[in-house]
Amino acid sequence: MPYLSPNALASLVESAVAAQSTLFGRAAHAQIIKTLGSLLPSFLSIHLINMYSKLDLLSSAHLVLSLNPERSVVTWTALISGSVQNGHFASALLQFSAMRRESIQPNDFTFPCAFKATGSLFSPLTGKQIHALALKAGQMGDVFVGCSAFDMYCKTGLREDARKLFNEMPEPNVATWNAYISNSVLYGRPYDAIGAYIRFRHAGLEPNSITFCAFLNACSDASDLRLGRQLHGFVIRNGSDADVSVANGLIDFYGKCKEFKSAELVFYRIVQPNDVSWGSMITAYEQNDVEEKACITFLHALREGVRPTDFMVSSVLSACAGLAGLELGRSVHAIAVKACVEGNVYVGSALVDMYGKCGSIEDSELAFDEMPRRNLISWNAMVGGYAHQGHADMALSLLEEMTQGANGIVPNYVTLVCVLSACSRAGAVEEGMQTFESMKGRYGIEPGAEHYACIVDLLGRAGMVDRAYEFIRKMPIPPTVSVWGALLGACRVYGKPELGKIAAEKLFQLDPQDSGNHVLLSNMFAASGRWEEATIVRKEMKEVGIKKGPGCSWIAVKNVVHVFQAKETSHERNLEIQAMLLKLKREMKAAGYIPDTNFALYDLEEEEKETEVWYHSEKLALAFGLISIPPGVPIRITKNLRVCGDCHSAIKFISGIVGREIIVRDNNRFHRFRDNQCSCRDYW
């Protein structure tokens, strides 16, 4: 091999860093020793320390440093910088101290690394000490050192110190203003961020892509669509809309502001969308409940050769959860495994959530158990999965497990909502009340509107409707739509029309345009035989222009979703569906099934009522599933409303007659029918 000059050897080392290749880097080091011996020129030592630090081989970097007799601020800073870059913040500060013990003064590159390490470790005392050193060394006049110190104070929660430091800067640069705006957003002060941006512009500085994205985040957090649109106009005028990172920020902003159509316009104008662009668009669809488009966009990204990222995969899994698309979710899971992102905590949490919301609690438990590490979102997803199934015992057990031990996780507001929901759906009144009453004392969580709604639902489902009403009257906060809705639902089930009227009147005041409340009141009157009052409610709906959304059920067969409404006859296989229904009806009556005509919502003759309830959408979807899905495969149906009592009873009979597992997800929970039984134990 020809002789390589020291400069050529240094280029080899830099190539290893660029390629992120440990093997290449060690080979380059070996070649250096072979060529020059063990005593290396100082500049080559710096290159090697930098390489090992950047490749996260800190032991090797430290060894090279220790073998270098001419250690300088540059060699130490290379080691400290690599440690910070790879998240070894405590090691970086120890190295900073070791450098100081050798009487080597930090420079304008060392201080920003040290400030970043203290900010990441949330160590304000250490940060103040380093600030004092920087002042003593005369480095605080450097704009990058000052910006790093300011960022450290923001991240460690010392807002007043951060403000003083910012005001002391003679001429803050764009990076400093960006840090100010970004940290204001990060710590929940969007209006401070907006004000800072206005002062930044008054100072005559030109924003960059980071400034634009931070400002858009502030607008979305403040739900200020108008201001964000103004910035979009400015971005177009100065030509920054061609910057893909700015376009990605706009997609994210419009998605969070429920303007996914505007997000689409931005996305389709990007010449070369990157993986963040695709992920942002998928998330925008998912946030706006357009799950089908989220899944289609994900598949489009794959066809374009985009490598799935953890962000993209977790978003599309959330979309699958919203659709209850189990098979599609399984496919995305396989893609996540292939892309090696399934170990990511957010992807793992999304898998737990998706399987739970798709009714496959066993797969949800498996995904949860296989997670290499879990965060609060992971635990909440698993507790939520049990809540959907009505497994109060498992939800309560998991709550205990997550809080135990030295590494126990403190539950949050959402955790307790999930646990109380599970108790409500299982009829665990005593356990639910105990959990509610211990929230503040045991977990430090002040009960909110959702927790109160869960308790009203818990009592109402258990038939304690009057107690639920008394509970509402004693609430320390104003009852919300969810609270009165839970009471109205209980009045419908347990035949309490007078109390139901009170709940309905409160709902009409809070949300006059919601058709569901009017329909529920009408149905309650119909169920108790008060047909005249039921008719009046429906007439009032028409007079004020409130339209009832159609009840429907859907089922996926061979990647095609088939949607059914009550008394549907337009399906291409309608004759086969009707034949299957007729066959099932005969076999069910022979097995002792009696239609519950209380769920016929119009004043009809008894025979007409039987026909009315027999052609509900979930029965039509089930009949189609039986003629389309091979024997032995579970039939999965989703309904946008609560499954009615007659359909629930009928599907129990059908599960035994056909020997199939039938899973129905309504707008409240899952029902798993098997061998004439339902997982809800007739409590829903």
XYZ file of C-alpha atoms in Angstrom, residues 50-542:
493
model
C -13.951 13.402 17.147
C -14.594 10.214 15.149
C -14.938 7.916 18.168
C -17.128 10.451 19.974
C -19.447 10.923 16.991
C -19.702 7.121 16.544
C -20.667 6.798 20.241
C -17.479 4.937 21.184
C -16.613 7.119 24.159
C -14.201 4.663 25.797
C -12.062 4.606 22.662
C -12.266 8.402 22.366
C -11.157 8.812 25.978
C -8.292 6.354 25.464
C -6.982 8.322 22.474
C -7.273 11.509 24.541
C -5.321 9.993 27.455
C -2.518 8.871 25.102
C -2.153 12.380 23.715
C 0.437 14.309 25.762
C -0.577 17.624 24.161
C -4.186 17.805 25.268
C -5.831 21.087 24.412
C -9.235 22.728 24.525
C -9.841 21.412 20.987
C -9.228 17.750 21.930
C -11.396 18.021 25.058
C -14.161 19.842 23.200
C -14.210 17.113 20.537
C -14.844 14.541 23.300
C -17.431 16.693 25.110
C -19.267 17.512 21.878
C -19.505 13.838 20.878
C -20.838 12.910 24.326
C -23.555 15.567 24.104
C -24.429 14.591 20.539
C -25.041 10.987 21.649
C -27.025 11.901 24.750
C -24.310 11.184 27.341
C -24.896 14.447 29.165
C -23.537 13.436 32.590
C -20.340 12.131 30.953
C -19.993 15.409 29.063
C -20.084 17.397 32.322
C -17.559 15.043 33.973
C -15.249 15.554 30.978
C -15.767 19.318 31.266
C -14.661 19.138 34.925
C -11.634 16.982 34.024
C -10.593 19.543 31.419
C -10.843 22.330 34.002
C -8.698 20.308 36.438
C -5.976 20.319 33.794
C -6.217 24.143 33.823
C -7.472 24.195 30.234
C -9.900 27.067 29.615
C -13.173 26.267 27.759
C -13.756 28.194 24.533
C -16.787 29.396 22.576
C -17.361 25.833 21.306
C -17.036 24.132 24.708
C -19.496 26.327 26.609
C -22.484 25.700 24.287
C -21.928 21.930 24.696
C -21.796 22.259 28.494
C -24.944 24.423 28.551
C -26.786 21.882 26.405
C -25.761 19.050 28.763
C -27.005 20.895 31.870
C -30.255 21.863 30.140
C -30.872 18.271 29.095
C -30.181 17.052 32.643
C -32.484 19.762 34.124
C -29.614 20.850 36.363
C -30.049 24.611 36.948
C -27.375 24.828 39.694
C -24.706 23.355 37.420
C -25.925 25.584 34.605
C -25.483 28.682 36.779
C -21.938 27.587 37.685
C -21.038 27.196 34.015
C -22.645 30.585 33.317
C -20.356 32.099 35.966
C -17.319 30.466 34.336
C -18.359 31.822 30.941
C -18.724 35.327 32.414
C -15.312 35.065 34.077
C -13.758 33.874 30.795
C -15.354 36.761 28.906
C -17.272 34.411 26.625
C -20.795 35.663 27.251
C -20.335 38.315 24.603
C -20.279 35.544 22.016
C -23.779 35.279 20.587
C -23.729 31.462 20.396
C -22.557 31.074 24.004
C -25.239 33.540 25.103
C -27.906 31.721 23.089
C -26.901 28.370 24.644
C -27.019 29.840 28.160
C -30.458 31.318 27.453
C -31.710 27.967 26.146
C -30.348 26.240 29.263
C -32.246 28.608 31.576
C -35.448 28.024 29.600
C -35.097 24.246 29.726
C -34.359 24.188 33.465
C -37.423 26.294 34.223
C -35.571 29.454 35.333
C -37.718 31.768 33.234
C -36.822 34.975 35.077
C -33.089 34.278 34.660
C -33.702 33.495 31.002
C -35.572 36.775 30.535
C -32.804 38.789 32.245
C -30.118 37.115 30.134
C -32.075 37.752 26.946
C -32.559 41.429 27.812
C -28.819 41.791 28.544
C -27.847 40.606 25.070
C -26.835 43.642 22.995
C -27.989 42.198 19.673
C -29.694 38.793 19.870
C -29.294 36.919 16.607
C -31.856 34.776 14.790
C -30.785 31.638 16.691
C -31.408 33.362 20.032
C -34.838 34.608 18.971
C -35.635 31.119 17.692
C -34.694 29.682 21.088
C -36.951 32.263 22.779
C -39.932 31.478 20.535
C -39.408 27.684 20.596
C -39.064 27.490 24.383
C -42.155 29.650 24.874
C -44.112 27.150 22.768
C -42.511 24.173 24.493
C -43.559 25.382 27.937
C -47.137 26.243 27.011
C -46.861 29.996 26.439
C -47.939 30.401 22.790
C -48.890 34.070 23.155
C -45.411 34.869 24.528
C -44.009 33.175 21.421
C -46.277 35.215 19.140
C -45.280 38.438 20.908
C -41.597 37.518 20.606
C -41.977 36.939 16.873
C -43.533 40.395 16.450
C -40.628 42.013 18.392
C -38.192 39.957 16.328
C -39.644 41.401 13.119
C -39.626 44.925 14.562
C -35.897 44.442 15.215
C -35.464 44.105 11.443
C -34.282 40.472 11.464
C -35.219 37.997 8.756
C -36.847 34.740 9.923
C -35.557 31.368 8.792
C -37.290 27.993 8.514
C -36.873 27.334 12.267
C -38.528 30.681 13.083
C -41.463 29.950 10.783
C -42.036 26.469 12.203
C -41.819 27.682 15.817
C -44.296 30.480 15.098
C -46.688 28.038 13.393
C -46.501 25.801 16.465
C -47.454 28.795 18.600
C -50.424 29.540 16.313
C -51.671 25.948 16.442
C -51.297 25.797 20.244
C -53.263 29.050 20.496
C -55.800 27.779 17.908
C -55.173 31.003 15.984
C -55.952 29.990 12.401
C -56.136 33.594 11.187
C -52.626 34.483 12.373
C -51.195 31.258 10.937
C -52.775 32.003 7.572
C -51.184 35.465 7.663
C -47.780 33.878 8.171
C -48.513 31.485 5.300
C -49.114 34.536 3.090
C -45.809 36.072 4.204
C -44.006 32.775 3.547
C -45.364 32.708 -0.005
C -44.392 36.342 -0.623
C -40.759 35.882 0.443
C -40.412 32.549 -1.383
C -39.889 30.377 1.709
C -42.801 28.114 0.772
C -40.330 26.204 -1.427
C -38.456 25.154 1.743
C -39.674 21.642 2.535
C -39.262 22.116 6.317
C -41.491 25.219 6.211
C -44.052 23.328 4.122
C -43.977 20.512 6.683
C -44.608 23.079 9.438
C -47.613 24.407 7.515
C -49.044 20.893 7.071
C -48.680 20.282 10.804
C -50.274 23.671 11.626
C -53.294 23.169 9.360
C -53.771 19.609 10.611
C -53.869 20.744 14.256
C -56.287 23.558 13.333
C -58.719 21.049 11.726
C -58.043 22.387 8.207
C -56.820 19.233 6.524
C -57.902 20.482 3.078
C -55.416 23.354 3.400
C -52.791 20.851 4.578
C -53.441 18.849 1.410
C -52.900 21.934 -0.780
C -49.525 22.557 0.861
C -48.507 18.904 0.636
C -49.295 18.493 -3.057
C -47.234 21.597 -3.911
C -44.044 20.162 -2.403
C -41.762 19.179 -5.276
C -39.859 16.516 -3.330
C -41.677 15.613 -0.101
C -39.457 13.930 2.493
C -40.442 11.376 5.125
C -41.470 14.196 7.505
C -43.812 15.582 4.808
C -45.519 12.215 4.374
C -45.700 11.646 8.136
C -47.141 15.131 8.739
C -49.844 14.597 6.105
C -50.773 11.190 7.532
C -50.988 12.734 11.018
C -53.116 15.634 9.720
C -55.632 13.148 8.301
C -55.615 11.090 11.501
C -56.126 14.187 13.695
C -59.140 15.168 11.590
C -60.794 11.711 11.712
C -60.120 11.064 8.011
C -58.537 7.723 8.775
C -59.143 6.209 5.325
C -57.068 8.960 3.693
C -54.345 8.510 6.319
C -54.034 4.823 5.400
C -54.145 5.526 1.646
C -51.431 8.191 2.010
C -49.245 5.751 3.960
C -49.570 3.165 1.200
C -48.788 5.878 -1.380
C -45.632 6.784 0.560
C -44.504 3.152 0.516
C -45.052 2.981 -3.256
C -42.908 6.120 -3.615
C -40.069 4.297 -1.867
C -40.293 6.267 1.391
C -38.809 4.329 4.301
C -41.378 4.124 7.125
C -40.333 6.103 10.196
C -41.494 5.600 13.768
C -43.506 8.839 13.520
C -45.225 7.735 10.305
C -45.978 4.215 11.549
C -47.395 5.359 14.900
C -49.698 7.820 13.089
C -51.063 5.253 10.642
C -51.568 2.764 13.488
C -53.719 5.392 15.222
C -55.714 5.687 11.991
C -56.185 1.893 11.911
C -57.398 2.073 15.517
C -59.958 4.713 14.553
C -61.201 2.524 11.710
C -61.136 -0.646 13.823
C -59.133 -2.006 10.876
C -57.514 -5.011 12.503
C -56.168 -6.642 9.332
C -54.723 -3.376 8.043
C -53.233 -2.771 11.486
C -51.602 -6.211 11.392
C -50.095 -5.345 8.000
C -48.696 -2.070 9.355
C -47.286 -4.010 12.327
C -45.447 -6.265 9.873
C -44.097 -3.197 8.049
C -42.918 -1.762 11.392
C -41.029 -4.984 12.154
C -39.453 -4.975 8.693
C -38.428 -1.314 9.095
C -36.998 -2.094 12.584
C -39.112 0.574 14.322
C -41.401 -1.703 16.353
C -39.079 -1.317 19.362
C -39.713 2.431 19.461
C -41.788 3.320 22.522
C -44.276 5.394 20.507
C -44.762 2.699 17.873
C -45.132 0.091 20.617
C -47.719 2.247 22.402
C -49.601 2.759 19.125
C -49.634 -1.023 18.576
C -51.064 -1.620 22.056
C -53.696 1.045 21.405
C -54.554 -0.224 17.907
C -55.044 -3.849 18.961
C -57.065 -2.744 21.983
C -59.383 -0.547 19.894
C -59.729 -3.278 17.278
C -60.986 -5.693 19.930
C -57.969 -8.030 19.956
C -57.031 -7.658 23.601
C -54.724 -10.702 23.444
C -52.605 -9.059 20.737
C -52.663 -5.813 22.712
C -51.284 -7.624 25.778
C -48.628 -9.331 23.654
C -47.489 -6.017 22.128
C -47.410 -4.477 25.613
C -45.359 -7.344 27.086
C -42.846 -7.216 24.210
C -42.081 -3.496 24.599
C -38.423 -3.047 25.623
C -39.404 0.046 27.605
C -42.707 1.689 28.420
C -43.840 5.200 29.151
C -47.087 6.589 30.545
C -48.671 6.506 27.068
C -47.971 2.757 26.848
C -49.617 2.063 30.205
C -52.600 4.251 29.343
C -53.048 2.427 26.026
C -53.171 -0.939 27.810
C -55.557 0.322 30.501
C -57.706 1.823 27.713
C -57.767 -1.539 25.932
C -59.154 -3.195 29.055
C -61.690 -0.366 29.383
C -63.001 -1.008 25.842
C -63.535 -4.651 26.781
C -65.077 -3.810 30.171
C -62.342 -5.687 32.068
C -62.419 -3.615 35.252
C -60.417 -6.164 37.252
C -57.558 -6.094 34.721
C -57.613 -2.280 34.483
C -57.452 -1.917 38.273
C -54.709 -4.548 38.511
C -52.657 -2.747 35.855
C -53.112 0.563 37.694
C -51.591 -1.030 40.792
C -48.753 -2.602 38.796
C -47.752 0.624 37.055
C -47.499 2.577 40.313
C -45.516 0.000 42.295
C -41.760 -0.183 42.830
C -38.953 2.354 42.679
C -39.532 2.884 38.972
C -43.301 3.195 39.330
C -45.089 5.541 36.968
C -47.489 8.132 38.346
C -50.877 7.875 36.572
C -52.306 10.990 34.962
C -55.736 12.400 34.182
C -56.237 10.050 31.210
C -55.241 6.939 33.186
C -58.008 7.516 35.709
C -60.573 8.208 32.973
C -59.715 4.804 31.452
C -59.928 2.995 34.802
C -63.272 4.591 35.673
C -64.606 3.776 32.199
C -63.640 0.142 32.709
C -65.468 0.093 36.052
C -68.522 1.672 34.434
C -68.653 -0.883 31.626
C -68.217 -3.784 34.026
C -70.709 -2.611 36.648
C -67.938 -2.394 39.267
C -69.698 0.331 41.250
C -67.853 -0.059 44.539
C -64.389 -0.239 42.918
C -65.172 2.731 40.675
C -66.376 4.905 43.543
C -63.311 4.003 45.627
C -60.992 4.903 42.765
C -62.794 8.204 42.186
C -62.714 9.168 45.859
C -58.981 8.360 46.165
C -57.898 10.299 43.048
C -56.780 13.487 44.777
C -55.398 11.945 47.967
C -53.569 9.004 46.411
C -52.556 10.292 42.966
C -52.760 14.075 43.343
C -55.252 14.362 40.469
C -58.182 16.742 40.782
C -61.291 15.094 39.258
C -62.347 16.723 35.990
C -65.448 16.705 33.819
C -64.582 13.339 32.230
C -64.169 11.657 35.628
C -67.529 12.985 36.810
C -69.137 11.769 33.569
C -67.684 8.289 34.196
C -69.230 8.186 37.674
C -72.641 9.297 36.384
C -72.359 6.599 33.724
C -71.235 4.049 36.348
C -74.236 4.739 38.579
C -76.678 5.074 35.681
C -75.691 1.775 34.080
C -76.116 0.037 37.417
C -79.698 1.318 37.591
C -78.928 3.895 40.281
C -80.372 6.694 38.154
C -81.684 8.818 41.030
C -78.325 8.535 42.814
C -76.602 9.597 39.593
C -78.811 12.682 39.426
C -78.016 13.554 43.053
C -74.326 13.122 42.274
C -74.676 15.643 39.420
C -76.439 18.154 41.665
C -73.521 18.021 44.134
C -70.774 18.390 41.527
C -68.303 21.209 42.329
C -67.937 22.022 38.630
C -70.677 22.761 36.043
C -72.001 19.501 34.498
C -70.906 19.056 30.885
C -72.584 17.524 27.844
C -70.963 14.170 28.694
C -72.393 14.221 32.228
C -75.974 14.986 31.166
C -75.630 12.607 28.197
C -74.694 9.747 30.535
C -77.753 10.474 32.664
C -80.065 10.676 29.643
C -78.741 7.329 28.381
C -79.421 5.728 31.761
C -82.950 7.176 31.803
C -83.541 5.623 28.356
C -82.406 2.175 29.526
C -84.212 2.171 32.863
C -87.420 3.941 31.796
C -87.093 7.230 33.698
C -88.771 9.643 31.262
C -89.332 12.503 33.726
C -85.722 12.600 34.831
C -84.725 12.041 31.213
C -86.602 15.210 30.231
C -84.548 17.202 32.758
C -81.303 15.798 31.348
C -82.456 16.435 27.774
C -83.368 20.064 28.520
C -79.882 20.646 29.962
C -78.350 19.041 26.879
C -80.449 21.189 24.532
C -79.131 24.276 26.326
C -75.496 23.152 26.137
C -75.532 21.677 22.634
C -78.778 22.530 20.818
C -77.636 21.226 17.417
C -76.677 17.688 18.496
C -79.248 15.383 16.917
C -78.250 12.474 19.168
C -79.760 14.050 22.273
C -83.089 14.668 20.548
C -83.150 11.131 19.150
C -82.345 9.633 22.549
C -85.191 11.569 24.170
C -87.588 10.522 21.397
C -86.484 6.888 21.729
C -86.988 7.029 25.482
C -90.567 8.216 25.038
C -91.147 5.575 22.349
C -89.798 2.784 24.563
C -92.211 3.768 27.354
C -95.141 3.923 24.920
C -95.439 7.728 24.984
C -95.703 7.938 21.208
C -97.232 11.407 21.091
C -94.298 12.951 22.976
C -91.831 10.993 20.833
C -93.485 12.408 17.719
C -93.363 15.961 19.122
C -89.589 15.683 19.743
C -88.949 14.497 16.176
C -91.225 17.226 14.804
C -89.303 19.876 16.769
C -86.069 18.538 15.269
C -87.424 19.080 11.759
